Amino acid sequence: MENQPSPQKLASTAAYVSSILFFFLIIMFATVHNGMIIGIVAITFHVLLLPVVANLPSTEWARACGYGWVILDISSNMMQINGVDEHLCSALRYGAHIPAVIWIITSSMHCNHQMQIVGITQGLIMAGYSFIAPWAPAWVLYPAMILLIIWLLLSGRFLAMQTLQINIGSTSI
């Protein structure tokens, strides 16, 4: 039992790995023209977010938004892999950004100051773009993408620090 990683450690690792996958996704959006490969990486990225959603401090309703985002984005990526119209997939994805923003901002408010600044800024850009996507070029969303990577790295560090505090607390008993 002692060799099992804590839920926070698993979530921390998942946050770090998902930040790396999302970095590769940004590169792939500009260079790879194979929807199958992008879809698989995007689905993997979102699945890895599940322990992050579960373990970052937040309200239950905001955590439900995080799960909803993951489910809807996985669905839109699977739809794209299966040849559904790109406009329909994108509309679903941008709709999923709204619960994502709710979860990111609410979780950030329960974490440290850095996460609050990055999370709120990222969320506002991502939500704003979701409403103007039909008329705005894709590059308008890029700052939110970079901020999401930074936010995931900060989340990984926050969760790792929680693991450290739990371990220190359990050894002092």
PDB file of C-alpha atoms in Angstrom:
ATOM      1  CA  MET A   1       0.000   0.000   0.000  1.00  0.00           C
ATOM      2  CA  GLU A   2       2.796   2.437   0.781  1.00  0.00           C
ATOM      3  CA  ASN A   3       4.212   2.257  -2.757  1.00  0.00           C
ATOM      4  CA  GLN A   4       0.991   3.519  -4.325  1.00  0.00           C
ATOM      5  CA  PRO A   5       1.193   7.128  -5.475  1.00  0.00           C
ATOM      6  CA  SER A   6      -1.143   9.580  -3.799  1.00  0.00           C
ATOM      7  CA  PRO A   7      -4.005  11.003  -5.867  1.00  0.00           C
ATOM      8  CA  GLN A   8      -2.242  14.393  -5.786  1.00  0.00           C
ATOM      9  CA  LYS A   9       0.995  12.901  -7.098  1.00  0.00           C
ATOM     10  CA  LEU A  10      -0.880  11.160  -9.916  1.00  0.00           C
ATOM     11  CA  ALA A  11      -2.706  14.405 -10.708  1.00  0.00           C
ATOM     12  CA  SER A  12       0.554  16.361 -10.599  1.00  0.00           C
ATOM     13  CA  THR A  13       2.174  13.992 -13.073  1.00  0.00           C
ATOM     14  CA  ALA A  14      -0.934  14.103 -15.270  1.00  0.00           C
ATOM     15  CA  ALA A  15      -0.838  17.923 -15.273  1.00  0.00           C
ATOM     16  CA  TYR A  16       2.819  17.933 -16.355  1.00  0.00           C
ATOM     17  CA  VAL A  17       2.289  15.322 -19.079  1.00  0.00           C
ATOM     18  CA  SER A  18      -0.865  17.040 -20.344  1.00  0.00           C
ATOM     19  CA  SER A  19       1.019  20.350 -20.597  1.00  0.00           C
ATOM     20  CA  ILE A  20       3.612  18.634 -22.800  1.00  0.00           C
ATOM     21  CA  LEU A  21       0.924  17.019 -24.945  1.00  0.00           C
ATOM     22  CA  PHE A  22      -0.862  20.344 -25.355  1.00  0.00           C
ATOM     23  CA  PHE A  23       2.427  21.972 -26.417  1.00  0.00           C
ATOM     24  CA  PHE A  24       2.750  19.317 -29.122  1.00  0.00           C
ATOM     25  CA  LEU A  25      -0.884  19.867 -30.104  1.00  0.00           C
ATOM     26  CA  ILE A  26      -0.204  23.550 -30.725  1.00  0.00           C
ATOM     27  CA  ILE A  27       2.667  22.608 -33.014  1.00  0.00           C
ATOM     28  CA  MET A  28       0.559  19.929 -34.712  1.00  0.00           C
ATOM     29  CA  PHE A  29      -2.294  22.364 -35.400  1.00  0.00           C
ATOM     30  CA  ALA A  30       0.114  24.361 -37.580  1.00  0.00           C
ATOM     31  CA  THR A  31       2.062  21.521 -39.177  1.00  0.00           C
ATOM     32  CA  VAL A  32       0.185  18.213 -39.250  1.00  0.00           C
ATOM     33  CA  HIS A  33      -2.722  17.762 -41.604  1.00  0.00           C
ATOM     34  CA  ASN A  34      -3.788  14.370 -40.295  1.00  0.00           C
ATOM     35  CA  GLY A  35      -6.938  14.730 -38.219  1.00  0.00           C
ATOM     36  CA  MET A  36      -6.558  11.207 -36.837  1.00  0.00           C
ATOM     37  CA  ILE A  37      -3.166  11.892 -35.222  1.00  0.00           C
ATOM     38  CA  ILE A  38      -4.257  15.262 -33.833  1.00  0.00           C
ATOM     39  CA  GLY A  39      -7.477  13.716 -32.536  1.00  0.00           C
ATOM     40  CA  ILE A  40      -5.672  10.903 -30.740  1.00  0.00           C
ATOM     41  CA  VAL A  41      -3.217  13.292 -29.065  1.00  0.00           C
ATOM     42  CA  ALA A  42      -6.082  15.647 -28.136  1.00  0.00           C
ATOM     43  CA  ILE A  43      -8.130  12.809 -26.643  1.00  0.00           C
ATOM     44  CA  THR A  44      -5.110  11.602 -24.662  1.00  0.00           C
ATOM     45  CA  PHE A  45      -4.524  15.151 -23.416  1.00  0.00           C
ATOM     46  CA  HIS A  46      -8.116  15.414 -22.200  1.00  0.00           C
ATOM     47  CA  VAL A  47      -8.145  11.980 -20.544  1.00  0.00           C
ATOM     48  CA  LEU A  48      -5.022  12.984 -18.607  1.00  0.00           C
ATOM     49  CA  LEU A  49      -6.929  15.996 -17.284  1.00  0.00           C
ATOM     50  CA  LEU A  50      -9.362  13.802 -15.344  1.00  0.00           C
ATOM     51  CA  PRO A  51      -7.125  13.368 -12.257  1.00  0.00           C
ATOM     52  CA  VAL A  52      -6.268  17.074 -12.418  1.00  0.00           C
ATOM     53  CA  VAL A  53      -9.964  17.989 -12.350  1.00  0.00           C
ATOM     54  CA  ALA A  54     -10.509  15.537  -9.498  1.00  0.00           C
ATOM     55  CA  ASN A  55      -7.664  16.817  -7.328  1.00  0.00           C
ATOM     56  CA  LEU A  56      -7.372  20.563  -7.772  1.00  0.00           C
ATOM     57  CA  PRO A  57      -9.283  22.316  -5.014  1.00  0.00           C
ATOM     58  CA  SER A  58     -12.591  23.610  -6.307  1.00  0.00           C
ATOM     59  CA  THR A  59     -16.301  23.605  -5.711  1.00  0.00           C
ATOM     60  CA  GLU A  60     -18.223  20.504  -6.761  1.00  0.00           C
ATOM     61  CA  TRP A  61     -20.219  22.400  -9.383  1.00  0.00           C
ATOM     62  CA  ALA A  62     -17.032  23.835 -10.927  1.00  0.00           C
ATOM     63  CA  ARG A  63     -15.414  20.390 -10.884  1.00  0.00           C
ATOM     64  CA  ALA A  64     -18.498  19.121 -12.770  1.00  0.00           C
ATOM     65  CA  CYS A  65     -17.778  21.820 -15.367  1.00  0.00           C
ATOM     66  CA  GLY A  66     -14.221  20.490 -15.670  1.00  0.00           C
ATOM     67  CA  TYR A  67     -15.509  16.978 -16.279  1.00  0.00           C
ATOM     68  CA  GLY A  68     -18.061  18.340 -18.748  1.00  0.00           C
ATOM     69  CA  TRP A  69     -15.311  20.114 -20.680  1.00  0.00           C
ATOM     70  CA  VAL A  70     -13.241  16.951 -20.873  1.00  0.00           C
ATOM     71  CA  ILE A  71     -16.206  14.878 -22.041  1.00  0.00           C
ATOM     72  CA  LEU A  72     -17.339  17.401 -24.652  1.00  0.00           C
ATOM     73  CA  ASP A  73     -13.837  17.950 -26.039  1.00  0.00           C
ATOM     74  CA  ILE A  74     -13.211  14.200 -26.232  1.00  0.00           C
ATOM     75  CA  SER A  75     -16.526  13.893 -28.065  1.00  0.00           C
ATOM     76  CA  SER A  76     -15.703  16.677 -30.519  1.00  0.00           C
ATOM     77  CA  ASN A  77     -12.296  15.141 -31.236  1.00  0.00           C
ATOM     78  CA  MET A  78     -13.841  11.703 -31.756  1.00  0.00           C
ATOM     79  CA  MET A  79     -16.419  13.273 -34.067  1.00  0.00           C
ATOM     80  CA  GLN A  80     -13.621  14.894 -36.070  1.00  0.00           C
ATOM     81  CA  ILE A  81     -11.733  11.590 -36.327  1.00  0.00           C
ATOM     82  CA  ASN A  82     -14.913  10.013 -37.681  1.00  0.00           C
ATOM     83  CA  GLY A  83     -15.371  12.623 -40.397  1.00  0.00           C
ATOM     84  CA  VAL A  84     -18.075  14.827 -38.900  1.00  0.00           C
ATOM     85  CA  ASP A  85     -18.143  18.344 -40.371  1.00  0.00           C
ATOM     86  CA  GLU A  86     -15.337  20.481 -38.942  1.00  0.00           C
ATOM     87  CA  HIS A  87     -17.691  23.410 -38.253  1.00  0.00           C
ATOM     88  CA  LEU A  88     -19.933  21.222 -36.102  1.00  0.00           C
ATOM     89  CA  CYS A  89     -16.948  19.814 -34.201  1.00  0.00           C
ATOM     90  CA  SER A  90     -15.537  23.291 -33.633  1.00  0.00           C
ATOM     91  CA  ALA A  91     -18.887  24.636 -32.427  1.00  0.00           C
ATOM     92  CA  LEU A  92     -19.101  21.824 -29.866  1.00  0.00           C
ATOM     93  CA  ARG A  93     -15.487  22.463 -28.815  1.00  0.00           C
ATOM     94  CA  TYR A  94     -16.061  26.203 -28.348  1.00  0.00           C
ATOM     95  CA  GLY A  95     -19.193  25.456 -26.369  1.00  0.00           C
ATOM     96  CA  ALA A  96     -17.112  23.143 -24.180  1.00  0.00           C
ATOM     97  CA  HIS A  97     -14.714  26.008 -23.515  1.00  0.00           C
ATOM     98  CA  ILE A  98     -17.326  27.742 -21.371  1.00  0.00           C
ATOM     99  CA  PRO A  99     -17.461  25.025 -18.665  1.00  0.00           C
ATOM    100  CA  ALA A 100     -13.676  24.717 -19.023  1.00  0.00           C
ATOM    101  CA  VAL A 101     -13.295  28.389 -18.188  1.00  0.00           C
ATOM    102  CA  ILE A 102     -15.631  28.067 -15.211  1.00  0.00           C
ATOM    103  CA  TRP A 103     -13.546  25.189 -13.835  1.00  0.00           C
ATOM    104  CA  ILE A 104     -10.167  26.808 -14.578  1.00  0.00           C
ATOM    105  CA  ILE A 105     -11.083  30.144 -12.996  1.00  0.00           C
ATOM    106  CA  THR A 106     -12.851  28.622  -9.984  1.00  0.00           C
ATOM    107  CA  SER A 107     -10.014  26.160  -9.338  1.00  0.00           C
ATOM    108  CA  SER A 108      -7.477  28.946  -9.723  1.00  0.00           C
ATOM    109  CA  MET A 109      -9.265  30.971  -7.073  1.00  0.00           C
ATOM    110  CA  HIS A 110      -8.640  28.113  -4.607  1.00  0.00           C
ATOM    111  CA  CYS A 111      -4.921  27.964  -5.407  1.00  0.00           C
ATOM    112  CA  ASN A 112      -1.947  30.309  -5.242  1.00  0.00           C
ATOM    113  CA  HIS A 113      -1.639  33.844  -6.637  1.00  0.00           C
ATOM    114  CA  GLN A 114       0.260  32.760  -9.769  1.00  0.00           C
ATOM    115  CA  MET A 115      -2.457  30.280 -10.693  1.00  0.00           C
ATOM    116  CA  GLN A 116      -5.105  32.929 -10.085  1.00  0.00           C
ATOM    117  CA  ILE A 117      -3.482  35.428 -12.456  1.00  0.00           C
ATOM    118  CA  VAL A 118      -2.736  32.882 -15.185  1.00  0.00           C
ATOM    119  CA  GLY A 119      -6.051  31.018 -14.798  1.00  0.00           C
ATOM    120  CA  ILE A 120      -8.248  34.106 -14.881  1.00  0.00           C
ATOM    121  CA  THR A 121      -6.371  35.594 -17.836  1.00  0.00           C
ATOM    122  CA  GLN A 122      -6.419  32.294 -19.718  1.00  0.00           C
ATOM    123  CA  GLY A 123     -10.096  31.804 -18.983  1.00  0.00           C
ATOM    124  CA  LEU A 124     -11.138  35.259 -20.113  1.00  0.00           C
ATOM    125  CA  ILE A 125      -9.279  34.909 -23.419  1.00  0.00           C
ATOM    126  CA  MET A 126     -10.607  31.385 -24.010  1.00  0.00           C
ATOM    127  CA  ALA A 127     -14.202  32.341 -23.189  1.00  0.00           C
ATOM    128  CA  GLY A 128     -14.005  35.497 -25.260  1.00  0.00           C
ATOM    129  CA  TYR A 129     -12.700  33.630 -28.263  1.00  0.00           C
ATOM    130  CA  SER A 130     -15.473  31.053 -27.982  1.00  0.00           C
ATOM    131  CA  PHE A 131     -18.004  33.821 -28.634  1.00  0.00           C
ATOM    132  CA  ILE A 132     -16.131  35.428 -31.545  1.00  0.00           C
ATOM    133  CA  ALA A 133     -14.640  32.296 -33.149  1.00  0.00           C
ATOM    134  CA  PRO A 134     -16.731  32.471 -36.353  1.00  0.00           C
ATOM    135  CA  TRP A 135     -15.322  35.933 -37.117  1.00  0.00           C
ATOM    136  CA  ALA A 136     -11.841  35.820 -35.580  1.00  0.00           C
ATOM    137  CA  PRO A 137      -8.695  34.148 -36.877  1.00  0.00           C
ATOM    138  CA  ALA A 138      -7.432  31.121 -34.938  1.00  0.00           C
ATOM    139  CA  TRP A 139      -4.294  32.944 -33.805  1.00  0.00           C
ATOM    140  CA  VAL A 140      -6.449  35.029 -31.435  1.00  0.00           C
ATOM    141  CA  LEU A 141      -6.762  31.873 -29.304  1.00  0.00           C
ATOM    142  CA  TYR A 142      -2.983  31.239 -29.190  1.00  0.00           C
ATOM    143  CA  PRO A 143      -2.312  33.337 -26.058  1.00  0.00           C
ATOM    144  CA  ALA A 144      -4.941  31.260 -24.207  1.00  0.00           C
ATOM    145  CA  MET A 145      -3.234  28.093 -25.450  1.00  0.00           C
ATOM    146  CA  ILE A 146       0.155  29.208 -24.142  1.00  0.00           C
ATOM    147  CA  LEU A 147      -1.426  30.286 -20.857  1.00  0.00           C
ATOM    148  CA  LEU A 148      -3.108  26.873 -20.557  1.00  0.00           C
ATOM    149  CA  ILE A 149       0.299  25.205 -20.780  1.00  0.00           C
ATOM    150  CA  ILE A 150       1.645  27.538 -18.096  1.00  0.00           C
ATOM    151  CA  TRP A 151      -1.465  26.976 -15.949  1.00  0.00           C
ATOM    152  CA  LEU A 152      -1.097  23.191 -16.232  1.00  0.00           C
ATOM    153  CA  LEU A 153       2.562  23.434 -15.214  1.00  0.00           C
ATOM    154  CA  LEU A 154       1.577  25.591 -12.234  1.00  0.00           C
ATOM    155  CA  SER A 155      -1.178  23.081 -11.418  1.00  0.00           C
ATOM    156  CA  GLY A 156       1.338  20.250 -11.483  1.00  0.00           C
ATOM    157  CA  ARG A 157       3.581  22.174  -9.098  1.00  0.00           C
ATOM    158  CA  PHE A 158       0.647  23.069  -6.820  1.00  0.00           C
ATOM    159  CA  LEU A 159      -0.451  19.421  -6.650  1.00  0.00           C
ATOM    160  CA  ALA A 160       3.135  18.268  -6.053  1.00  0.00           C
ATOM    161  CA  MET A 161       3.400  20.711  -3.152  1.00  0.00           C
ATOM    162  CA  GLN A 162       0.159  19.303  -1.726  1.00  0.00           C
ATOM    163  CA  THR A 163       1.685  15.824  -1.930  1.00  0.00           C
ATOM    164  CA  LEU A 164       4.787  17.080  -0.145  1.00  0.00           C
ATOM    165  CA  GLN A 165       2.692  18.705   2.595  1.00  0.00           C
ATOM    166  CA  ILE A 166       0.669  15.509   3.037  1.00  0.00           C
ATOM    167  CA  ASN A 167       3.865  13.439   3.268  1.00  0.00           C
ATOM    168  CA  ILE A 168       5.446  15.843   5.765  1.00  0.00           C
ATOM    169  CA  GLY A 169       2.236  15.910   7.814  1.00  0.00           C
ATOM    170  CA  SER A 170       1.974  12.129   7.915  1.00  0.00           C
ATOM    171  CA  THR A 171       5.583  11.662   9.073  1.00  0.00           C
ATOM    172  CA  SER A 172       5.197  14.126  11.946  1.00  0.00           C
ATOM    173  CA  ILE A 173       2.306  12.180  13.490  1.00  0.00           C
TER     174      ILE A 173
END
